[in-house]
Short mmCIF file of C-alpha atoms and ligand atoms in Angstrom, two decimals:
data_model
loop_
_atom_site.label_atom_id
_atom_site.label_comp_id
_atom_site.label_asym_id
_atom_site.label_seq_id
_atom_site.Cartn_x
_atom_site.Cartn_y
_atom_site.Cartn_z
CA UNK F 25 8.62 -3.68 22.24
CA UNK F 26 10.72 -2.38 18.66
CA UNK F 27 14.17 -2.84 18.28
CA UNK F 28 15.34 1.28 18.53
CA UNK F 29 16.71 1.46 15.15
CA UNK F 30 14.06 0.28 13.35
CA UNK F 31 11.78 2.10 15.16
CA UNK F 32 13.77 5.41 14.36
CA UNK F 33 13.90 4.21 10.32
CA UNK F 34 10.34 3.77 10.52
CA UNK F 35 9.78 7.18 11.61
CA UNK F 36 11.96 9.25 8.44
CA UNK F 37 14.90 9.49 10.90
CA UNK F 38 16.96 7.97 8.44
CA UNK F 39 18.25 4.52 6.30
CA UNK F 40 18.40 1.92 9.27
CA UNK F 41 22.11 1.81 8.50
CA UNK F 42 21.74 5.66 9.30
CA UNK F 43 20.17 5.60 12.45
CA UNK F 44 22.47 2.90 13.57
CA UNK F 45 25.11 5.35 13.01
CA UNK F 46 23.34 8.00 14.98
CA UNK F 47 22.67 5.46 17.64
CA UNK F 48 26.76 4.08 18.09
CA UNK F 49 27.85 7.68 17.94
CA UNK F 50 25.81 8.25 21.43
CA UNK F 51 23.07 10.87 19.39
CA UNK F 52 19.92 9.21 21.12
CA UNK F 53 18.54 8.25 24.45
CA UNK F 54 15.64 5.97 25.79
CA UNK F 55 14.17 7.60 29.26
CA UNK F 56 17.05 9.43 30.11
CA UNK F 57 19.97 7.37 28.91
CA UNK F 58 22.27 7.30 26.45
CA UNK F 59 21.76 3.90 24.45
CA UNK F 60 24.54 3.10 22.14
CA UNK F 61 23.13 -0.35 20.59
CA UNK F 62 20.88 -0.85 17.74
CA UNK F 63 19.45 -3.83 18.85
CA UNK F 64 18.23 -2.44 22.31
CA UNK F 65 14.27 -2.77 22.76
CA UNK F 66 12.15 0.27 23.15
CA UNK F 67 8.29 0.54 24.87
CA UNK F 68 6.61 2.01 22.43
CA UNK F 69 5.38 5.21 25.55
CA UNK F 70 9.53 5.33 26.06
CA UNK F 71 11.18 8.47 25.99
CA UNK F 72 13.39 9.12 23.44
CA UNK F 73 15.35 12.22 22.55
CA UNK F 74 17.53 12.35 19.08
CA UNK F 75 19.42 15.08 18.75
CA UNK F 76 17.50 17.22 22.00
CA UNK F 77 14.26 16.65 20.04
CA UNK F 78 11.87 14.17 21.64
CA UNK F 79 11.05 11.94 19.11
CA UNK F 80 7.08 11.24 19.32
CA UNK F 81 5.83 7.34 18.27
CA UNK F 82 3.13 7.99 16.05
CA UNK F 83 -0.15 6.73 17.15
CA UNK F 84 -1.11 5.90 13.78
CA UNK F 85 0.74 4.23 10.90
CA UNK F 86 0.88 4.32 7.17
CA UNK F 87 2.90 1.61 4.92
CA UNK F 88 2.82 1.21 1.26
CA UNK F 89 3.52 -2.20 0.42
CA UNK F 90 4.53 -3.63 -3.32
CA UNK F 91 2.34 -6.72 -3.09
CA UNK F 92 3.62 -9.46 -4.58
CA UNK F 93 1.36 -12.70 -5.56
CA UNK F 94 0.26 -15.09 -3.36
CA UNK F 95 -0.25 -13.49 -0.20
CA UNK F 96 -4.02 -12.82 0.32
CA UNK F 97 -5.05 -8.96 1.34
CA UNK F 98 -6.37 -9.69 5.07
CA UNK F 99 -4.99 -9.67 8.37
CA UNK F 100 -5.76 -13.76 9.12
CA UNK F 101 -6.22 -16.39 7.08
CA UNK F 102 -5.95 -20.04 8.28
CA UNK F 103 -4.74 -21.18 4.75
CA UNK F 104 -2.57 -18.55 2.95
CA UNK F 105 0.19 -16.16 4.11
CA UNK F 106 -1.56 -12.88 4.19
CA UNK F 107 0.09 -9.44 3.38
CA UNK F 108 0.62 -8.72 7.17
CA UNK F 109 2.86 -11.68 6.84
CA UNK F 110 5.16 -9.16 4.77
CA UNK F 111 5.25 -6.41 7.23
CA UNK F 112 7.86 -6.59 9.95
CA UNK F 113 9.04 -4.47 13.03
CA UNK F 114 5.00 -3.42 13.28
CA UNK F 115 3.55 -6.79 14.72
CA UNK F 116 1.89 -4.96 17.99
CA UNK F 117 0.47 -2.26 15.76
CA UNK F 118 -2.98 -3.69 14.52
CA UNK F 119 -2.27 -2.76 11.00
CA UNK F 120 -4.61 -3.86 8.50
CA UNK F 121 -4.81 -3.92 4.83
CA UNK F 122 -7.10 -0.38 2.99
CA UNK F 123 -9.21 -2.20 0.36
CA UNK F 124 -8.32 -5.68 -1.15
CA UNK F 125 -6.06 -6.65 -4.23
CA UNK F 126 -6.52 -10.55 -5.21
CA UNK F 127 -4.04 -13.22 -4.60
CA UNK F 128 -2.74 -12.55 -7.71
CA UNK F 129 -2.70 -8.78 -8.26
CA UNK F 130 0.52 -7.10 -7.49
CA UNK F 131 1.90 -3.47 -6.79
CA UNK F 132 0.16 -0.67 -4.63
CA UNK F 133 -1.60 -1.57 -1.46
CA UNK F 134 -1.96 0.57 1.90
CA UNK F 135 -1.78 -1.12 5.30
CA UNK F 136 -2.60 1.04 8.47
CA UNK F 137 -4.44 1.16 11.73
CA UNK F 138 -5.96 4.45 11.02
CA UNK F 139 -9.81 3.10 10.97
CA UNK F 140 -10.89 6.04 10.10
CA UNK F 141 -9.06 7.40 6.85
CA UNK F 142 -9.55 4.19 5.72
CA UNK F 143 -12.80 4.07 5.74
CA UNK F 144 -12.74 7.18 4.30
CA UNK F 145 -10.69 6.03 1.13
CA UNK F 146 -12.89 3.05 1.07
CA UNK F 147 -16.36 5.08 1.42
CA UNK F 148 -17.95 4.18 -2.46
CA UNK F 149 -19.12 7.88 -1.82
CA UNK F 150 -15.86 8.90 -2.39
CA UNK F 151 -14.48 7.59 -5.87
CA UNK F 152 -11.03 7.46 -5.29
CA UNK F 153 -9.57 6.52 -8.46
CA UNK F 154 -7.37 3.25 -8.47
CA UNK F 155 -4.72 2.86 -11.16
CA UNK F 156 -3.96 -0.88 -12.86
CA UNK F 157 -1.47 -1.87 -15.19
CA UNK F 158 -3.34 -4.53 -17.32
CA UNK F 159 -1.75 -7.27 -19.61
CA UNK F 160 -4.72 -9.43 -21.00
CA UNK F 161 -5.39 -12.10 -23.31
CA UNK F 162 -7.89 -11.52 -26.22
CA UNK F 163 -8.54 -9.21 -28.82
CA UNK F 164 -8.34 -5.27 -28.39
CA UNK F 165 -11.08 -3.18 -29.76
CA UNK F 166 -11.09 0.93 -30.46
CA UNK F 167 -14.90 0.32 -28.77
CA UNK F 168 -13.06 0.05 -25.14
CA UNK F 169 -12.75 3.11 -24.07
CA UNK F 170 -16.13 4.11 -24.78
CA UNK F 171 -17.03 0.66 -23.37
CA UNK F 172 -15.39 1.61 -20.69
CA UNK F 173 -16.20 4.89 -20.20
CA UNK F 174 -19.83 4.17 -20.76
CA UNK F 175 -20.57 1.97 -17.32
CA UNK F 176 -19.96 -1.85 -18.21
CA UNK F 177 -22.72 -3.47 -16.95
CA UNK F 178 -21.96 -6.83 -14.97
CA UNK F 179 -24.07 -9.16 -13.64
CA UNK F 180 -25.07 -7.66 -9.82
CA UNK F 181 -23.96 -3.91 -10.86
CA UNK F 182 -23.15 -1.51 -13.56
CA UNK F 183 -19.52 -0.24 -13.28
CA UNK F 184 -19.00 3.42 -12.83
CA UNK F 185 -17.34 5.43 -15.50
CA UNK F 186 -13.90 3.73 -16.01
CA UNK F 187 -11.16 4.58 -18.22
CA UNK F 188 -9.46 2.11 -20.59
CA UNK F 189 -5.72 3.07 -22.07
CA UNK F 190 -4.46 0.90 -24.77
CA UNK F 191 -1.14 0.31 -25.05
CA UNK F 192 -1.22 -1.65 -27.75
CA UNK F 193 0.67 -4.94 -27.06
CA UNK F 194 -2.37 -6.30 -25.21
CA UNK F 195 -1.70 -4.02 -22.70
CA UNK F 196 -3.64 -1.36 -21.04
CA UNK F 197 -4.26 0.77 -18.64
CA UNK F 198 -7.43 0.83 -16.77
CA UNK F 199 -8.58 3.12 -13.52
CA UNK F 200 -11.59 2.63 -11.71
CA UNK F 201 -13.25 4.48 -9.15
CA UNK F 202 -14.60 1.61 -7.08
CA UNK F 203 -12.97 -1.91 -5.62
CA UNK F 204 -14.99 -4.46 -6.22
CA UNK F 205 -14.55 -7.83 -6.11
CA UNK F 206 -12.31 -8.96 -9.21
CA UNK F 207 -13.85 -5.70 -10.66
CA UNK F 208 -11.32 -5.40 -13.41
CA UNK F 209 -10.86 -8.86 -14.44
CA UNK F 210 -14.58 -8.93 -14.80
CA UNK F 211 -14.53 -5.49 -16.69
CA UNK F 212 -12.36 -7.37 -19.38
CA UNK F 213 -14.41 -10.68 -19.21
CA UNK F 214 -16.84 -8.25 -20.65
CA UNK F 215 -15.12 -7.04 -23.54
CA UNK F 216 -14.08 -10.85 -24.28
CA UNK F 217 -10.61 -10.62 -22.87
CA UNK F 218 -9.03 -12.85 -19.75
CA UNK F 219 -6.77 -10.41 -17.67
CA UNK F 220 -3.05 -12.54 -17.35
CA UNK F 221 -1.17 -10.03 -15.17
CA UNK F 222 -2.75 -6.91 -12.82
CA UNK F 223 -0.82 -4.62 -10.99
CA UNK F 224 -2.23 -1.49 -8.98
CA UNK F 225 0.38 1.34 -9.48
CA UNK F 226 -1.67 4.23 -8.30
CA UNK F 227 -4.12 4.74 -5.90
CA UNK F 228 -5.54 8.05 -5.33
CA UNK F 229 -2.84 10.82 -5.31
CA UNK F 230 -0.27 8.02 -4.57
CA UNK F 231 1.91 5.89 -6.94
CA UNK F 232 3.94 2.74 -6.08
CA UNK F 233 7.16 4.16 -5.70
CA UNK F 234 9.27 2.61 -8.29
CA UNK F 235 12.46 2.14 -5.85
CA UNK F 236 10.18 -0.78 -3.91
CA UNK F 237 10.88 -4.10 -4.75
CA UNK F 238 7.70 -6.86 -4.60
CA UNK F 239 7.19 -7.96 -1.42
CA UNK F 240 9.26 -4.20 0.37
CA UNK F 241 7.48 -1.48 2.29
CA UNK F 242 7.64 1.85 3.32
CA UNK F 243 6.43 4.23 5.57
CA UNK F 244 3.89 6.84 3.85
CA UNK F 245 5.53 10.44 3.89
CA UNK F 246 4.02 12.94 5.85
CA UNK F 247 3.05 14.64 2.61
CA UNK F 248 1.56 11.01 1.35
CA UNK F 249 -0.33 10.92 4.50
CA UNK F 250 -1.84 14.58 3.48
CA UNK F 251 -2.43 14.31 0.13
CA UNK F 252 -4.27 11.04 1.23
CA UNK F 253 -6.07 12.47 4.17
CA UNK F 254 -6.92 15.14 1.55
CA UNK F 255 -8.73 13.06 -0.78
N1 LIG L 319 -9.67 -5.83 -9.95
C1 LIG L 319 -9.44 -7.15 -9.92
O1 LIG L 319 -10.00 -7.89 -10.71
N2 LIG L 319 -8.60 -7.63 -9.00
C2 LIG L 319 -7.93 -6.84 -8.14
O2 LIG L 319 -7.13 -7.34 -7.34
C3 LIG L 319 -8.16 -5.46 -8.18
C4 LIG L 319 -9.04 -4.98 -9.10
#
């Protein structure tokens, strides 16, 4: 059971001040009848018509959340809150994170319960490039970005081509084709430096959308959802 409004938001129909609107001003039913409260619990095989146009609950679901620190990317975790923790109004939906970002890494992270896409995006056949905003301690060196570019090898596997941006500032950007486990803080280990703040702002054809706060999420677009399918 969803509370009908949020439901509705979740689904593009609108803000879920919007769709509250819509739903006091007698616009949608549930299985034949008018509802005209917000709070009013829908199955999630209910009918319901907006506007004449049956509205159809999407089997599968796409969020992009801005992780903040300290919630660990998993669906269970006897210890920590996990990013799951973050996601309400989608509880009976088995979502699950797409790849892993560590405790402390912020920004761009994909929950769904589309198995297959995301094993897809995941597939190390498939390079999709991942986007980090880097702040590191240590001393920057022109050699980087060939470094980087190069392969940097690391103890149980050389990197794939990688791309280093300085920023100057001790600040960089770095994108990677693979996810591996602390992947980029070990990258900079390599060149000397110790990463002090990561944040994923793109991955594949998506970018964190600059209007979510830490800890917010969003529904994926349905042209998110094909560029991503796409990739
Ligand atoms: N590389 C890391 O070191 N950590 C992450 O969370 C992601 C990439």
């Amino acid at each position: 059971m969803i509370r009908l409004d949020k439901m509705l938001a979740h689904m593009g129909y609108g803000s879920r001040k919007e769709v509250k609107e819509l739903i006091r001003k007698g616009y949608v039913s549930v299985d034949g009848e008018i509802i005209y409260s917000d709070d009013y619990k829908v199955k999630e095989d209910s009918e319901i018509i907006i506007f004449d146009e049956v509205v159809k609950y999407d089997e599968f679901v796409y969020l992009m959340l801005n992780k903040p620190d300290g919630y660990i990317s998993a669906t269970f975790d006897n210890n920590m809150p996990t990013v799951l923790d973050l996601i309400n109004g989608y509880e009976s939906r088995n979502l699950f994170p797409v790849g892993r970002l560590d405790i402390d890494t912020y920004g761009l992270l994909i929950l769904t319960n589309d198995g297959k896409l995301a094993h897809k995006l995941l597939s190390p056949k498939n390079h999709v490039n991942k986007k980090y905003y880097v702040k590191y301690d240590g001393k920057y060196n022109d050699k980087f970005i060939e470094i980087f570019k190069k392969g940097i090898p690391l103890e149980d596997f050389t990197c794939k081509p990688a791309e280093f941006v300085n920023l100057g500032n001790n600040e960089a950007y770095i994108t990677i084709s693979e996810g591996k486990f602390h992947q980029i803080k070990r990258m900079m280990e390599y060149v000397g430096c110790n990463v002090t703040y990561l944040e994923r702002i793109e991955f594949g054809p998506l970018k964190l959308d600059s209007n979510l706060k830490r800890k917010e999420f969003r529904p994926l677009t349905k042209e998110e959802i094909e560029l991503l399918k796409a990739e």
